[in-house]
Amino acid sequence: MKMISPVEDSSQLFSENSVDILNASNSSTFSDKIFNLGGRDVNVGVVDYGPYCLTEHVGENRGNADALNSTLSKELQIEGLEGNLIIEFCKLRNCNLKLLPFGPDNWGYIDENGTGDGMLYATYLKKTELSICCTSFDWYFCSFRSQMLFKPSFSRVQDILDGSQSIAYSSMKILVPRAKLLPTYLTPVYPFSSKLWISIFVTLTSMTVVLHGITALNSFRDALDQPAFVKSIFDTIAIFLDQGIFLNLSTHSYRSLICFIMLSGVVLSNSYSGGLASVLTIPRFEKSLDTIHNFALSQYRWAAPSIAWTFTIADAETPDLQAVVRKIEVIADPQQLYQRSLRGDIGIGIELLNSQKFYVGPYVREDNVHLFETLKEITYYDYTAGVSQRGWPLMGYFNKFVLEVVQGGFVIYWEREMLRKFQSNRLALALEPIITGRRPDVVVQRLAVGHILGPLYLLFMGTAVAAVIFVLELGWYSAKGYRKDRRVSAWE
């Protein structure tokens, strides 16, 4: 028997093992088993919310994804910014995408006790591995079984699930009701502000008192009849309206006061005439709501198709954002929301996309977009991301793919592709002046009956008051004469 030394035996064994390793198919002892998934199913939850994800049942072998609860192949068609992203990711990793659609705007919620509903709750229950479609890792959950049922404490997505790298920038603005024309029956008061009217009233009152005091003192000194206080009132008003008066006295103090009243009256009457001419020819509008603070203080509310529009600011500490959260009306039906917006007394949430273009839902159309104007401030901004189960093994590859897609400019390309497909050019043109804050040029208009309704109302009120007083005077003097006749008859 031939003996082999231990050294020879060990080197031969090492040589044979090295050859086996080099001839292995992967040329690696530790192969990456999730680099190529070999057709493994990846369950993903999605909602319908443009331009991020839109799904449609198109029939077997006509789509690009399988349905999770169906045996048919490729019966779902998914498109959109994040829809295209998950499709391309599955192509790259050789996995079979299975979608669980939750319908429009059904992101859902997760309570602190582990109950919930919607897309994110399905991922929490491990029915799906990933939830994607304009979701955020910084959302705050609350119990929203009813529209405005708020609990005192909040739970955060990142405390329950894992999040991916940021995919797209998204911010929310509010379309608020456009400033309305001021009523024409108040035309006589529009030339001056309320503070100026108050100061004019105080000035008139003080001048009337001073005028009556000087007149009364001078009349007492000269042993003349005391004039009535009503005459001093009408004399002051007449001077301010550039009307002539009959002077009561010829003293220097009286004439000096009348002179200064006339000078101030000339200035005020000319200023009022110029302001009134401007009001009659250029339409006047209410003050626009251009900041979140103004909207929070206004009587208006705003509507959105889902309570998820407030998840980012649900735990905000500023009073203005707290007011925005309280003022939301959740109207899930787009047609109902469209009909509600036609009243012109409610705002609508819209989204500013990563490409700095606005995307509005189907409830904003060409025939109601003119009823709104946008706030100059954004309500909040956030970054969308995928939300997965804790410890999802594909998260590292998914994050790397997201970074490559963002760097390549595909996010903006897919956004604009969806805008071209689902938002008409007419609507985009109608939105442009609203978004930029540009108003149409003010056109000088012809005077109509509506412009003089205020003076007509004043004339009608004055005539009615005079008629009532005249009737009362007739009654008073008739009764007075009747009593006088009775006294004469009794004396006789």
XYZ file of N, CA, C and O in Angstrom, residues 261-344:
336
model
N -64.909 124.754 8.346
C -65.806 123.654 7.994
C -65.973 123.567 6.481
O -65.997 122.473 5.900
N -66.082 124.720 5.821
C -66.234 124.728 4.357
C -64.985 124.186 3.675
O -65.068 123.429 2.696
N -63.793 124.545 4.185
C -62.553 124.055 3.576
C -62.454 122.526 3.688
O -62.126 121.836 2.712
N -62.713 122.000 4.876
C -62.661 120.542 5.039
C -63.763 119.861 4.226
O -63.572 118.774 3.684
N -64.929 120.518 4.135
C -66.013 119.945 3.348
C -65.684 119.854 1.873
O -66.053 118.896 1.202
N -64.987 120.875 1.352
C -64.592 120.849 -0.058
C -63.665 119.672 -0.343
O -63.815 118.945 -1.334
N -62.684 119.453 0.550
C -61.734 118.347 0.363
C -62.452 116.997 0.423
O -62.261 116.126 -0.441
N -63.299 116.840 1.432
C -63.995 115.560 1.587
C -64.975 115.301 0.445
O -65.069 114.185 -0.067
N -65.722 116.296 0.052
C -66.703 116.092 -1.015
C -66.032 115.778 -2.349
O -66.494 114.913 -3.097
N -64.911 116.442 -2.649
C -64.197 116.141 -3.900
C -63.577 114.748 -3.862
O -63.579 114.026 -4.865
N -63.036 114.384 -2.684
C -62.473 113.035 -2.565
C -63.558 111.978 -2.727
O -63.368 110.960 -3.389
N -64.702 112.218 -2.119
C -65.812 111.265 -2.232
C -66.305 111.178 -3.677
O -66.608 110.082 -4.169
N -66.358 112.302 -4.370
C -66.818 112.291 -5.766
C -65.878 111.480 -6.649
O -66.312 110.689 -7.495
N -64.563 111.668 -6.441
C -63.601 110.880 -7.222
C -63.688 109.399 -6.918
O -63.642 108.561 -7.814
N -63.799 109.052 -5.619
C -63.937 107.644 -5.256
C -65.209 107.031 -5.777
O -65.224 105.871 -6.221
N -66.295 107.773 -5.752
C -67.563 107.253 -6.254
C -67.518 107.022 -7.759
O -68.058 106.034 -8.267
N -66.849 107.923 -8.481
C -66.699 107.720 -9.921
C -65.908 106.456 -10.218
O -66.220 105.706 -11.159
N -64.884 106.187 -9.399
C -64.098 104.960 -9.591
C -64.929 103.725 -9.288
O -64.867 102.725 -10.015
N -65.733 103.776 -8.222
C -66.558 102.629 -7.849
C -67.598 102.328 -8.922
O -67.891 101.163 -9.217
N -68.153 103.372 -9.518
C -69.212 103.176 -10.504
C -68.708 102.611 -11.824
O -69.465 102.005 -12.575
N -67.429 102.790 -12.129
C -66.902 102.346 -13.423
C -66.010 101.118 -13.329
O -65.864 100.393 -14.314
N -65.401 100.873 -12.168
C -64.525 99.711 -11.989
C -65.130 98.815 -10.923
O -65.390 99.265 -9.813
N -65.386 97.541 -11.231
C -66.045 96.663 -10.247
C -65.187 96.456 -9.013
O -63.959 96.377 -9.079
N -65.843 96.342 -7.864
C -65.176 96.106 -6.594
C -65.427 94.671 -6.136
O -66.543 94.174 -6.260
N -64.368 94.043 -5.619
C -64.452 92.655 -5.175
C -64.162 92.563 -3.683
O -63.554 93.456 -3.081
N -64.587 91.439 -3.114
C -64.232 91.155 -1.742
C -62.726 90.917 -1.631
O -62.041 90.714 -2.637
N -62.221 90.921 -0.411
C -60.802 90.644 -0.198
C -60.521 89.170 -0.476
O -61.228 88.279 -0.016
N -59.493 88.915 -1.267
C -59.154 87.550 -1.639
C -58.518 86.810 -0.469
O -57.843 87.408 0.380
N -58.720 85.493 -0.452
C -58.046 84.627 0.517
C -56.731 84.170 -0.108
O -56.727 83.325 -1.003
N -55.626 84.738 0.320
C -54.348 84.424 -0.304
C -53.362 83.735 0.630
O -52.287 83.326 0.203
N -53.710 83.578 1.900
C -52.817 82.900 2.833
C -53.595 81.851 3.623
O -54.832 81.887 3.700
N -52.862 80.924 4.207
C -53.495 79.893 5.030
C -54.159 80.521 6.248
O -55.224 80.072 6.694
N -53.554 81.574 6.781
C -54.128 82.248 7.945
C -55.491 82.846 7.604
O -56.452 82.717 8.379
N -55.580 83.504 6.441
C -56.870 84.079 6.034
C -57.923 82.997 5.828
O -59.087 83.168 6.194
N -57.498 81.879 5.231
C -58.458 80.791 5.021
C -58.901 80.187 6.356
O -60.076 79.836 6.523
N -57.977 80.065 7.296
C -58.332 79.506 8.595
C -59.327 80.389 9.335
O -60.182 79.886 10.082
N -59.253 81.695 9.122
C -60.168 82.618 9.794
C -61.484 82.797 9.052
O -62.423 83.371 9.616
N -61.565 82.336 7.814
C -62.773 82.529 7.013
C -63.837 81.513 7.395
O -63.585 80.552 8.141
N -65.037 81.713 6.836
C -66.137 80.790 7.106
C -66.147 79.612 6.139
O -66.986 78.715 6.264
N -65.234 79.594 5.182
C -65.232 78.554 4.163
C -64.614 77.254 4.690
O -63.727 77.260 5.541
N -65.093 76.137 4.137
C -64.501 74.826 4.359
C -63.862 74.355 3.063
O -63.974 75.030 2.030
N -63.178 73.217 3.090
C -62.596 72.665 1.867
C -62.886 71.175 1.810
O -63.135 70.525 2.828
N -62.888 70.639 0.619
C -63.285 69.249 0.399
C -62.152 68.491 -0.273
O -61.332 69.050 -1.010
N -62.119 67.189 -0.009
C -61.153 66.269 -0.617
C -61.800 64.890 -0.674
O -62.709 64.588 0.112
N -61.341 64.032 -1.585
C -61.956 62.698 -1.710
C -61.555 61.725 -0.613
O -62.116 60.634 -0.530
N -60.574 62.068 0.210
C -60.131 61.144 1.257
C -59.579 61.929 2.435
O -59.021 63.026 2.268
N -59.730 61.361 3.621
C -59.177 61.977 4.821
C -57.653 61.912 4.825
O -56.982 62.625 5.584
N -57.060 61.096 3.939
C -55.603 60.989 3.863
C -54.946 62.309 3.467
O -53.743 62.477 3.681
N -55.718 63.236 2.916
C -55.168 64.542 2.572
C -54.708 65.306 3.807
O -53.951 66.286 3.685
N -55.135 64.892 4.984
C -54.723 65.581 6.218
C -53.768 64.757 7.062
O -53.394 65.202 8.151
N -53.359 63.565 6.602
C -52.493 62.716 7.419
C -51.172 63.394 7.755
O -50.628 63.218 8.848
N -50.615 64.169 6.815
C -49.312 64.788 7.047
C -49.375 65.850 8.133
O -48.417 66.048 8.893
N -50.507 66.555 8.242
C -50.619 67.654 9.211
C -51.608 67.317 10.325
O -52.058 68.217 11.039
N -51.941 66.026 10.479
C -52.926 65.655 11.506
C -52.438 65.981 12.904
O -53.242 66.258 13.794
N -51.133 65.984 13.115
C -50.575 66.264 14.443
C -49.868 67.612 14.475
O -48.978 67.832 15.297
N -50.270 68.545 13.573
C -49.630 69.863 13.519
C -49.939 70.659 14.775
O -51.003 70.513 15.383
N -49.010 71.519 15.151
C -49.163 72.314 16.365
C -49.614 73.739 16.077
O -50.086 74.424 16.981
N -49.455 74.217 14.844
C -49.846 75.590 14.537
C -51.364 75.696 14.444
O -52.020 74.813 13.877
N -51.950 76.758 14.974
C -53.412 76.900 14.956
C -53.999 76.929 13.543
O -55.104 76.421 13.319
N -53.275 77.524 12.589
C -53.814 77.606 11.228
C -53.958 76.223 10.600
O -54.976 75.912 9.972
N -52.925 75.376 10.760
C -53.009 74.030 10.192
C -54.034 73.180 10.946
O -54.703 72.326 10.340
N -54.174 73.396 12.232
C -55.219 72.690 12.966
C -56.601 73.071 12.449
O -57.494 72.215 12.336
N -56.772 74.340 12.101
C -58.050 74.778 11.531
C -58.277 74.153 10.166
O -59.411 73.777 9.822
N -57.212 74.016 9.370
C -57.348 73.374 8.056
C -57.795 71.923 8.211
O -58.652 71.433 7.468
N -57.230 71.219 9.190
C -57.626 69.824 9.427
C -59.088 69.741 9.840
O -59.832 68.868 9.388
N -59.522 70.653 10.685
C -60.915 70.623 11.156
C -61.904 70.978 10.054
O -63.054 70.531 10.085
N -61.477 71.750 9.082
C -62.410 72.256 8.072
C -62.613 71.318 6.886
O -63.365 71.648 5.976
N -61.972 70.165 6.865
C -62.088 69.286 5.712
C -63.459 68.616 5.686
O -64.027 68.268 6.718
N -64.000 68.466 4.484
C -65.195 67.665 4.228
C -64.793 66.544 3.273
O -64.336 66.817 2.165
N -64.934 65.317 3.711
C -64.568 64.171 2.879
C -65.763 63.800 2.004
O -66.810 63.395 2.508
N -65.608 63.962 0.691
C -66.644 63.610 -0.284
C -65.989 62.661 -1.270
O -65.263 63.078 -2.180
N -66.224 61.370 -1.094
C -65.512 60.360 -1.873
C -65.973 60.306 -3.324
O -65.190 59.991 -4.221
N -67.232 60.589 -3.587
C -67.775 60.498 -4.939
C -67.357 61.726 -5.746
O -67.717 62.860 -5.392
N -66.593 61.570 -6.843
C -66.152 62.741 -7.626
C -67.311 63.563 -8.181
O -67.244 64.791 -8.205
N -68.375 62.902 -8.623
C -69.511 63.636 -9.167
C -70.202 64.462 -8.082
O -70.593 65.617 -8.312
N -70.335 63.883 -6.907
C -70.944 64.620 -5.801
C -70.070 65.804 -5.379
O -70.579 66.895 -5.078
N -68.760 65.597 -5.382
C -67.847 66.689 -5.047
C -67.908 67.787 -6.099
O -67.864 68.983 -5.782
N -68.045 67.387 -7.365
C -68.182 68.380 -8.438
C -69.460 69.199 -8.260
O -69.447 70.435 -8.380
N -70.575 68.538 -7.984
C -71.837 69.246 -7.771
C -71.754 70.174 -6.563
O -72.307 71.284 -6.573
N -71.061 69.722 -5.528
C -70.914 70.559 -4.325
C -70.091 71.806 -4.619
O -70.354 72.881 -4.063
N -69.114 71.691 -5.505
C -68.249 72.831 -5.796
C -68.954 73.914 -6.597
O -68.504 75.065 -6.611
N -70.051 73.571 -7.283
C -70.744 74.552 -8.116
C -71.400 75.657 -7.297
O -71.757 76.702 -7.853
N -71.589 75.443 -6.015
C -72.163 76.493 -5.165
C -71.201 77.658 -4.973
O -71.624 78.765 -4.624
N -69.909 77.410 -5.145
C -68.933 78.473 -4.981
C -68.666 78.875 -3.555
O -68.179 79.987 -3.298
